[in-house]
Structures are given as structure tokens and as C-alpha cells.
mmCIF file of C-alpha atoms and ligand atoms in Angstrom:
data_model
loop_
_atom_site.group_PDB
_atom_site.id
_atom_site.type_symbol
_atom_site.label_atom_id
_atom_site.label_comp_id
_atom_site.label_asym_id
_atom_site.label_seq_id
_atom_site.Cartn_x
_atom_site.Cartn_y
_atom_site.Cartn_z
ATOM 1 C CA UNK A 30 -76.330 73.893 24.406
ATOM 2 C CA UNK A 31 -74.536 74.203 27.892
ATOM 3 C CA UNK A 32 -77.034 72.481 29.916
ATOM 4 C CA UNK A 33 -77.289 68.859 29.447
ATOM 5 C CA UNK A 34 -79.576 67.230 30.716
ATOM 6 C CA UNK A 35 -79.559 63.507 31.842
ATOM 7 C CA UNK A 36 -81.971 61.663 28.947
ATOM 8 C CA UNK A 37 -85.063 59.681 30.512
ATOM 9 C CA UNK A 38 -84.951 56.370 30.536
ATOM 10 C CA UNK A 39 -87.265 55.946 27.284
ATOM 11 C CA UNK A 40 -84.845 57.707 25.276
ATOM 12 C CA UNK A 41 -82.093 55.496 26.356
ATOM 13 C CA UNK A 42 -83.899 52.559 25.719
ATOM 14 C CA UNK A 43 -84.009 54.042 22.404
ATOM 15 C CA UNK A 44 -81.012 54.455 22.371
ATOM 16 C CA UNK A 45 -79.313 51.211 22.834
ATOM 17 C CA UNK A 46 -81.877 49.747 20.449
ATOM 18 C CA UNK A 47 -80.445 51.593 17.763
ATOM 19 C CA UNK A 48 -76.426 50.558 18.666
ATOM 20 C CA UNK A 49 -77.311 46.979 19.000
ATOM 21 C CA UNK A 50 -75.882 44.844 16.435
ATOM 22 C CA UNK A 51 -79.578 43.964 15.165
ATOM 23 C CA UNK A 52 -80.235 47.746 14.359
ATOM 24 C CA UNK A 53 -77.231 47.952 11.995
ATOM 25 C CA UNK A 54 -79.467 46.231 9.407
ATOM 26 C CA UNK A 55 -81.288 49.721 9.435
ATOM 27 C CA UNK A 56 -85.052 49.589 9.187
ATOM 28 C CA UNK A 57 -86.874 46.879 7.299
ATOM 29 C CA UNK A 58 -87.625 47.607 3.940
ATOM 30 C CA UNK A 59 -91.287 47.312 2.256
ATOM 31 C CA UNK A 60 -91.293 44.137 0.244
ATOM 32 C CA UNK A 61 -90.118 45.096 -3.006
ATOM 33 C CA UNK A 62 -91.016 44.142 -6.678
ATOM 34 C CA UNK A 63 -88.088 42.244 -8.528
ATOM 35 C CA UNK A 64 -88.616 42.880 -12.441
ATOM 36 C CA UNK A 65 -88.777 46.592 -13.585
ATOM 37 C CA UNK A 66 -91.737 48.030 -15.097
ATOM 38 C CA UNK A 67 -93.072 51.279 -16.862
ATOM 39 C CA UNK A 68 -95.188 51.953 -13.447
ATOM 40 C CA UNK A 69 -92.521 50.852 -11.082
ATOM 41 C CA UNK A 70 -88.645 51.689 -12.374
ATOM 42 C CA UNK A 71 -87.170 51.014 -9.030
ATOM 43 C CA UNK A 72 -88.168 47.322 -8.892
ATOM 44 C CA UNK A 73 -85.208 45.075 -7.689
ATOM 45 C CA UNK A 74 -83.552 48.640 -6.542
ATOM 46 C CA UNK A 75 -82.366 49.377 -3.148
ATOM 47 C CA UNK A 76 -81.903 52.815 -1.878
ATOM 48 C CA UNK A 77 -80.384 53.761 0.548
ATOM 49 C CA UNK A 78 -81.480 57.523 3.297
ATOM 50 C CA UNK A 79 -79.605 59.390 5.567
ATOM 51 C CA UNK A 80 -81.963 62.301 6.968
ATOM 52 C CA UNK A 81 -79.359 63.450 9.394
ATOM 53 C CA UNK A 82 -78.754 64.003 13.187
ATOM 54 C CA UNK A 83 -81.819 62.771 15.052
ATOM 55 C CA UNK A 84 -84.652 64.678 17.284
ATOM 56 C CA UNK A 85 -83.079 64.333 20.528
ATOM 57 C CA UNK A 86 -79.625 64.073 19.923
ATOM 58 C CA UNK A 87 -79.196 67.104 22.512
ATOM 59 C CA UNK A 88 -80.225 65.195 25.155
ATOM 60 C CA UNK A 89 -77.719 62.921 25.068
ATOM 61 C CA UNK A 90 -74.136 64.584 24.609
ATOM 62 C CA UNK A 91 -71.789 62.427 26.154
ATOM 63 C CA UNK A 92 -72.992 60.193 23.235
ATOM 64 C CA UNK A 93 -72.778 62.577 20.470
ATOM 65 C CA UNK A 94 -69.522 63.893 21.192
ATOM 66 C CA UNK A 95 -67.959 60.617 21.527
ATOM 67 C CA UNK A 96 -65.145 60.613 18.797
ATOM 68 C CA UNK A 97 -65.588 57.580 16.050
ATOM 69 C CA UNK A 98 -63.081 57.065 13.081
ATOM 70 C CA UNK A 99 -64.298 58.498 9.815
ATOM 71 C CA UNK A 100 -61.897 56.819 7.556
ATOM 72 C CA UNK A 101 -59.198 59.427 7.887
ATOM 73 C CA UNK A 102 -59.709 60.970 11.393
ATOM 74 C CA UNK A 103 -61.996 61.114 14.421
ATOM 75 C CA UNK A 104 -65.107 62.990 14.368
ATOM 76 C CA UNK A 105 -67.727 63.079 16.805
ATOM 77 C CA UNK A 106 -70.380 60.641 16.649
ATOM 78 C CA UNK A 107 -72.939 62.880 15.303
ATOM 79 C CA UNK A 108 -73.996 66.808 15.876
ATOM 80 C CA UNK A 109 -77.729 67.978 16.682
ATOM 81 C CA UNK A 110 -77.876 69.900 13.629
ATOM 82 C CA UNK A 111 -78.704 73.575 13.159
ATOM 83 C CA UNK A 112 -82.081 75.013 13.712
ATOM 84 C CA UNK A 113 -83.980 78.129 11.961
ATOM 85 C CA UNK A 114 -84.248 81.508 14.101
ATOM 86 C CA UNK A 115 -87.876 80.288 14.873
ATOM 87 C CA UNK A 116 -86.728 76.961 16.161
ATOM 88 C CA UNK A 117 -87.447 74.646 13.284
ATOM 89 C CA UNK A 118 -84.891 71.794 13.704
ATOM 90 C CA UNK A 119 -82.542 70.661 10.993
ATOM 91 C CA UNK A 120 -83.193 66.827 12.710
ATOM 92 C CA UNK A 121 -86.986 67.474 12.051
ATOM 93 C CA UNK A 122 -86.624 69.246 8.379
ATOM 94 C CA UNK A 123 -84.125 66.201 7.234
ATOM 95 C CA UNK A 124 -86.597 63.281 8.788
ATOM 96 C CA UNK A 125 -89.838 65.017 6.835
ATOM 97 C CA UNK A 126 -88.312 65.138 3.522
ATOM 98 C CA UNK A 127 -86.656 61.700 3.849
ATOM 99 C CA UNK A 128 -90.053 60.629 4.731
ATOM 100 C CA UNK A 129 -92.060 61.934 1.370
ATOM 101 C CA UNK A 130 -88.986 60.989 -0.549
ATOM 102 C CA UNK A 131 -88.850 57.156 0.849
ATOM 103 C CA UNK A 132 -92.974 57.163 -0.027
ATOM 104 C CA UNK A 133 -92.016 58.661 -3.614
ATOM 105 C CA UNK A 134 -89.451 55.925 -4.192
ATOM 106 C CA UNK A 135 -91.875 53.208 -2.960
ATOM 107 C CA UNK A 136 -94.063 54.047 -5.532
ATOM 108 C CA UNK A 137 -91.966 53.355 -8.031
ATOM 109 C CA UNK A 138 -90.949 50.186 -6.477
ATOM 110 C CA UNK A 139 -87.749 51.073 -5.012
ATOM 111 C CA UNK A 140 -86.257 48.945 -1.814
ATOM 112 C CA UNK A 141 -85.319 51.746 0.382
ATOM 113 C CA UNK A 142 -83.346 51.900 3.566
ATOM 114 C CA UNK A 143 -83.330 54.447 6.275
ATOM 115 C CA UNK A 144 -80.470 55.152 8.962
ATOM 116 C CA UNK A 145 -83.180 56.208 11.420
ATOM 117 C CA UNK A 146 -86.538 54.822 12.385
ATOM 118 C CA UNK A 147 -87.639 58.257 14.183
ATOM 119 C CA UNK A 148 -87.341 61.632 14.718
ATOM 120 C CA UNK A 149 -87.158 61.163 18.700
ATOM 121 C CA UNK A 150 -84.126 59.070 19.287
ATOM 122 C CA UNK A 151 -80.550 59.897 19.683
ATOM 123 C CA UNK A 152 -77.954 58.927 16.847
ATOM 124 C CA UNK A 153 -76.968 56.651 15.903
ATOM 125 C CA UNK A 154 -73.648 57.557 14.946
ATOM 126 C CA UNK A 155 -72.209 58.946 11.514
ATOM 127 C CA UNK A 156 -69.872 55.940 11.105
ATOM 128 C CA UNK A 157 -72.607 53.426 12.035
ATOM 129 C CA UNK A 158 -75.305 55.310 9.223
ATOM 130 C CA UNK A 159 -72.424 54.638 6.453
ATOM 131 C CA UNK A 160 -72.494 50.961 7.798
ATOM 132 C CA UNK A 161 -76.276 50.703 7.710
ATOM 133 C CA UNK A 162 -76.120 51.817 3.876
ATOM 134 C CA UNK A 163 -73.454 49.685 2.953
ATOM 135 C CA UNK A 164 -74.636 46.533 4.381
ATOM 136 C CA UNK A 165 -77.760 47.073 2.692
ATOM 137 C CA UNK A 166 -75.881 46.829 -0.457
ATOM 138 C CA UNK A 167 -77.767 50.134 -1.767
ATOM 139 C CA UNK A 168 -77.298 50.749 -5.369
ATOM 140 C CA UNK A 169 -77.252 54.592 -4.093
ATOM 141 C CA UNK A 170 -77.809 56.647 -1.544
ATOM 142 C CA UNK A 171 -78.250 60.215 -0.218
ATOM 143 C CA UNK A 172 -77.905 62.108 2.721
ATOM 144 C CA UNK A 173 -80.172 64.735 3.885
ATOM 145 C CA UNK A 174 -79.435 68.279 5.893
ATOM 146 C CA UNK A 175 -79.666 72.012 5.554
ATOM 147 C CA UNK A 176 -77.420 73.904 6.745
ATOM 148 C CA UNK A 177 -76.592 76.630 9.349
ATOM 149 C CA UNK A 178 -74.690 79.221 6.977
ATOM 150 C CA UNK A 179 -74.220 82.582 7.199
ATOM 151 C CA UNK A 180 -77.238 84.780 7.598
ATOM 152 C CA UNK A 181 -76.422 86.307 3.518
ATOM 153 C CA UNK A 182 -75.728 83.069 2.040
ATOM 154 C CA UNK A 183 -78.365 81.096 0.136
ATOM 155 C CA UNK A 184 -78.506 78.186 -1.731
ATOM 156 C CA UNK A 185 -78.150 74.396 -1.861
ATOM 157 C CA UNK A 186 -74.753 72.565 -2.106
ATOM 158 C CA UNK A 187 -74.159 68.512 -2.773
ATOM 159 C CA UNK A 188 -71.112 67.324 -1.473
ATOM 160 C CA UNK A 189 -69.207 64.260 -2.349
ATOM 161 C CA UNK A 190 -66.997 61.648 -1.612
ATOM 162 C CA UNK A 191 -63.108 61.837 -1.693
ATOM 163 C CA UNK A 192 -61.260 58.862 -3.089
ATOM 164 C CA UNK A 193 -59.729 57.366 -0.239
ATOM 165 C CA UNK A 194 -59.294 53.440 0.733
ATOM 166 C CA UNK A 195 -63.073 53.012 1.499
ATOM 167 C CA UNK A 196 -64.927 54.355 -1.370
ATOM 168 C CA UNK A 197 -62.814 54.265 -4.384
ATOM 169 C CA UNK A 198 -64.993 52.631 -6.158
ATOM 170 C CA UNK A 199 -68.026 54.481 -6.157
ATOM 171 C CA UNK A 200 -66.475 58.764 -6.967
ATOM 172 C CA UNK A 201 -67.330 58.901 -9.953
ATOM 173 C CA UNK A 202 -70.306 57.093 -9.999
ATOM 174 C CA UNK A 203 -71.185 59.921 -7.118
ATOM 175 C CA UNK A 204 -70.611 62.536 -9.610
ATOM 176 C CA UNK A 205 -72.586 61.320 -12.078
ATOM 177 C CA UNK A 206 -75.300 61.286 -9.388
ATOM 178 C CA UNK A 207 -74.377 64.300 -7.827
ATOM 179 C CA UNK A 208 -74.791 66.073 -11.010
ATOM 180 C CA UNK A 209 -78.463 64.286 -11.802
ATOM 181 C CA UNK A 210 -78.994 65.777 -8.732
ATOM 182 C CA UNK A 211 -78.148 69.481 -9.119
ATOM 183 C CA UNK A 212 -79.945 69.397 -12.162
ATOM 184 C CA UNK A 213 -83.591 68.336 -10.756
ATOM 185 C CA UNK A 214 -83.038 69.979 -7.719
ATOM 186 C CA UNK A 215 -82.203 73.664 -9.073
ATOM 187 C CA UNK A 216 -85.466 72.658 -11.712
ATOM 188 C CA UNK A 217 -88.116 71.873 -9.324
ATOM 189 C CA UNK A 218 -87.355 73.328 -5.814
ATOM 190 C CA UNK A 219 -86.613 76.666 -7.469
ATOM 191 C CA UNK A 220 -84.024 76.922 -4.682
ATOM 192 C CA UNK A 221 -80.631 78.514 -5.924
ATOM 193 C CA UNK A 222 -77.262 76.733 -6.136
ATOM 194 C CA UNK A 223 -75.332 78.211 -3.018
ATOM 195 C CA UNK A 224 -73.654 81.192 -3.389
ATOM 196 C CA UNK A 225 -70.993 80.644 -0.584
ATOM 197 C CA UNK A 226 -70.613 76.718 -0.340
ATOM 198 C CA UNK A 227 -68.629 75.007 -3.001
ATOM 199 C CA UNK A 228 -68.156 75.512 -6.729
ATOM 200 C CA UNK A 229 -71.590 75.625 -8.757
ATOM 201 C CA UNK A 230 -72.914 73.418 -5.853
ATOM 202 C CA UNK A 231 -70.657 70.892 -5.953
ATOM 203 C CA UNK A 232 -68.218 70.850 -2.776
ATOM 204 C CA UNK A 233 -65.973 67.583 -2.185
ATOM 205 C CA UNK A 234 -64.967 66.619 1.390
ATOM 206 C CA UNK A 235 -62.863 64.259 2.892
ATOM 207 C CA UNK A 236 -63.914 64.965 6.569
ATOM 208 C CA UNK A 237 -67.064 63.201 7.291
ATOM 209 C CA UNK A 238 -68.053 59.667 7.526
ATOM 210 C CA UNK A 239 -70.743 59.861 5.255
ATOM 211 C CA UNK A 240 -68.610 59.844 2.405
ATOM 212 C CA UNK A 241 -65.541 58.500 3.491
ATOM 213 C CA UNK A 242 -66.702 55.283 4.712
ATOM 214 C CA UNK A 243 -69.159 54.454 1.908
ATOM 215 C CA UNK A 244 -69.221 51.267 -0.493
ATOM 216 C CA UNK A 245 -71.759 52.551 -2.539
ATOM 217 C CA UNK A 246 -72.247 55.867 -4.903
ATOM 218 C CA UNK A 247 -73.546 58.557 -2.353
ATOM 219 C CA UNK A 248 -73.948 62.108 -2.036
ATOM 220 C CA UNK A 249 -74.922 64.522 1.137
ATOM 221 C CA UNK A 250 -77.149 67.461 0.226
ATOM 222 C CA UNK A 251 -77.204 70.872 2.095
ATOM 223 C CA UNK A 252 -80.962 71.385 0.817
ATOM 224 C CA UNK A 253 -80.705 75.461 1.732
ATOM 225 C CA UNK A 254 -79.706 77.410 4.758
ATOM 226 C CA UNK A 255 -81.531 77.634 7.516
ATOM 227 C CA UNK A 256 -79.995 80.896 8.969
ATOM 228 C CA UNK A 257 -81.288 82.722 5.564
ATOM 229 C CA UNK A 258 -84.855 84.281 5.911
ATOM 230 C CA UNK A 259 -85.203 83.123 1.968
ATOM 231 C CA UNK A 260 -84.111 79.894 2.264
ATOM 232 C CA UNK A 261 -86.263 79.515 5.513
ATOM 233 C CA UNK A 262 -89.543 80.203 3.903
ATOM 234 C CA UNK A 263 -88.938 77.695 0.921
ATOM 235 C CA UNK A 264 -87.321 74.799 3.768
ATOM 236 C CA UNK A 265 -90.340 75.480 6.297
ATOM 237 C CA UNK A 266 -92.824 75.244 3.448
ATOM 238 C CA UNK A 267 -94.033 71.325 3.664
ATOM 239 C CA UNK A 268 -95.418 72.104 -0.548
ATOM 240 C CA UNK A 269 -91.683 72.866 -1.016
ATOM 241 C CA UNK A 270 -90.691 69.582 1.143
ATOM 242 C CA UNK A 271 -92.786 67.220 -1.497
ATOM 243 C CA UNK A 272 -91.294 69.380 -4.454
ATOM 244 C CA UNK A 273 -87.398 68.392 -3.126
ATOM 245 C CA UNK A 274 -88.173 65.029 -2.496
ATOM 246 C CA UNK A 275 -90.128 65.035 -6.055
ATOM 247 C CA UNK A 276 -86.809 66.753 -7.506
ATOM 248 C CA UNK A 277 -84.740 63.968 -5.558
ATOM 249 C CA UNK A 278 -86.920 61.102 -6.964
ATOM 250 C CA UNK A 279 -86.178 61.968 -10.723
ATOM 251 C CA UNK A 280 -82.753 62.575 -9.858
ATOM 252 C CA UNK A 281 -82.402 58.990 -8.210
ATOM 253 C CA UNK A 282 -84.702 57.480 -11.175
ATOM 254 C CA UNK A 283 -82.493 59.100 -13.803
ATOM 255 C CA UNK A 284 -79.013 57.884 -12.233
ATOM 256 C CA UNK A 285 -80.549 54.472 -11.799
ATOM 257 C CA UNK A 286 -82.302 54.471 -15.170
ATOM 258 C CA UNK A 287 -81.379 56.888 -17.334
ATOM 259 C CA UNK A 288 -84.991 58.090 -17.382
ATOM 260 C CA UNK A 289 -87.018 60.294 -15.263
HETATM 261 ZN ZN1 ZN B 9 -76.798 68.557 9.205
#
């Protein structure tokens, strides 16, 4: 977007709420069972969500395109996202589906942490999510988007952490998630494994902040693309929202449990 306006003052407010040192604990968590049961799994669990970029991110780009250091280089704070032809935003699309899938893992007694405590704010920044995450000690965590392929490709894509100094310690227990993940997602969304991002959905990258600066197993998901009229009608759908947050559920429940 070339013209940029200067955000109101609400939105700033916002804004500084969410880079003040008391907002790095990310939002509070529902209180949270301790002992596992058959009707709550989770209990004693902490997860950790990402839905990414944030509603009003555009209004604010002297803030988003501030550089921050991702581990290995300097990437801009965050991006607005992509947006469907119609004008669905990517901000909006992640925030719904982290919402149903944070209710799902409450039911089954999961702690779970969110980077974000609306869809109307700006940020905060990609470095400072990781940080939320980490501090919360999550014993996993996923990131939400779609993407803004091109206008043939369809098709959802997980990708993972990089072994560098940060998160050694959790690749492969990423993979192991990352590949409880493919398997519920392609099962219940009914939405393909991409066809032009990574290799049978799996795509490793060492270039965002997400992954590079995180303590604890984590994976970001490209749910489908949002510049494919296919795609589009399964991502707009909100029945197909509660089915992806369903399929990320199980997946979550079966790394953390070894049961669905
Ligand atoms: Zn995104």
C-alpha cells in the first residue's frame, strides 16, 4: 500500500500496550487443569498460537518495516499479510481459526497462549511473538497464515525450523509434529498438500523469526492460498475454519499424547 496513513491515536495506544514489557507475557491463559484425564488430555499442557500479522498492521508502516534480528539476519518487524481477490484478509483468516482452535484446545484442558489479543492492533513484531511463546514455556506451538501464491498453485505447506543456535533443541521434535500435522490436516480439511511450496508439504526455512528464534517444538502452517479461487472457497468457508482447527487439535493432541 503506497498511502500510509498516520494511525489514530486508539490504535497507537494499542500499540504500545502490546511492546510494553508486561505484554511479552502474551495473553493470560484460562486457568488450566493439572492432572490429565480421558475428557481433558491437555491438562498441565501449555500451547502456545501465532495467528499471524495483525488487522491493522497497514496503518502503521514505519512500525512494520522496522528491521528486527531473526536469529540469522534482519527482517522486518512483521508484514500485513496477503488478502483474497475479494478482500478477505490473511490477518482476519489467521485470528478466526486461532480463535476456534484455542476454544478446541480449552476443551481438552490445554493452557494456551496467544501472540495477539485482537484482530485490530498493529504487531507486535515477529521476534517479540517467538519471545511470547518461549517465555510461556509452551510444550508446542504453531503458527497460523495462508498464503499469497500464485494464482495456479494450491495447497497447504508446514514449514519448519532450521537448526541454528536458538532452536537446536526442538527440530526434530518439530518434525515429528510437523508430520502429525500434515497427516490430520490433509484428512479433515480435505485441502491438498501444495503443489508449488515445498516437498510433500514440508518446506524448511531459516529466514523467519518464527522458527529461528524458538525454544520450543514449533511449526508455521500456510493453511492454502489465498490467490487460488479453490483454495479461497475452502479458507473463506467458516465450516472449513472449525474443520482446520479440528484437524489442528488432533494433530496437537497426538504429538502431545500419542492419541487423538
Ligand atoms: Zn502470513
Amino acid at each position: 500500500m503506497l498511502f500510509a496513513p498516520t494511525p489514530p491515536p486508539a490504535f497507537r495506544s494499542e500499540l504500545a500496550a502490546q511492546i510494553s514489557p508486561a505484554r511479552v507475557q502474551g495473553v493470560p491463559a484460562r486457568a488450566a487443569r493439572a492432572v490429565p484425564t480421558r475428557a481433558h488430555p491437555l491438562a498441565g499442557r501449555v500451547v502456545g498460537i501465532d495467528p499471524g500479522h495483525n488487522g491493522r498492521n497497514w496503518s502503521d508502516p514505519s512500525f512494520i518495516n522496522h528491521l528486527v534480528w531473526n536469529g540469522r539476519q534482519w527482517e522486518t518487524c512483521d508484514t500485513t499479510g496477503t488478502a483474497t481477490d475479494s478482500g478477505y484478509p490473511e490477518a482476519q483468516f489467521n485470528w478466526q481459526l486461532a480463535g476456534r482452535l484455542r476454544r478446541d484446545l480449552t476443551r481438552e484442558g490445554a493452557r494456551v497462549v496467544l501472540t495477539r489479543r485482537n484482530n485490530v492492533g498493529v504487531g507486535p513484531c515477529v521476534n517479540t511473538r517467538s519471545q511470547i511463546i518461549n517465555r510461556a514455556h509452551a510444550n508446542v506451538a504453531i503458527d497460523i497464515h495462508a498464503d499469497g501464491g500464485p494464482a495456479w498453485g494450491r495447497g497447504f505447506a508446514i514449514l519448519l525450523p532450521v537448526a541454528d543456535r536458538q532452536n537446536r533443541r526442538v527440530i526434530r521434535r518439530s518434525y515429528r509434529f510437523a508430520r502429525d500435522l500434515r497427516g490430520r490436516f490433509r484428512a479433515v480439511t480435505g485441502m491438498p498438500i501444495s503443489n508449488y511450496d515445498g516437498s510433500d508439504g514440508l518446506q524448511p526455512r531459516s529466514d523467519l523469526a518464527g522458527l529461528n528464534l524458538t525454544t520450543v517444538p514449533k511449526v508455521l502452517i500456510e493453511c492454502g492460498n489465498m490467490r487460488n479461487t479453490t483454495d479461497v472457497s475452502l479458507l473463506t468457508s467458516r465450516s472449513w475454519r472449525h474443520r482446520a482447527a479440528r484437524a489442528m487439535a488432533q494433530a496437537i493432541t497426538k504429538y502431545l499424547t500419542g492419541r487423538i
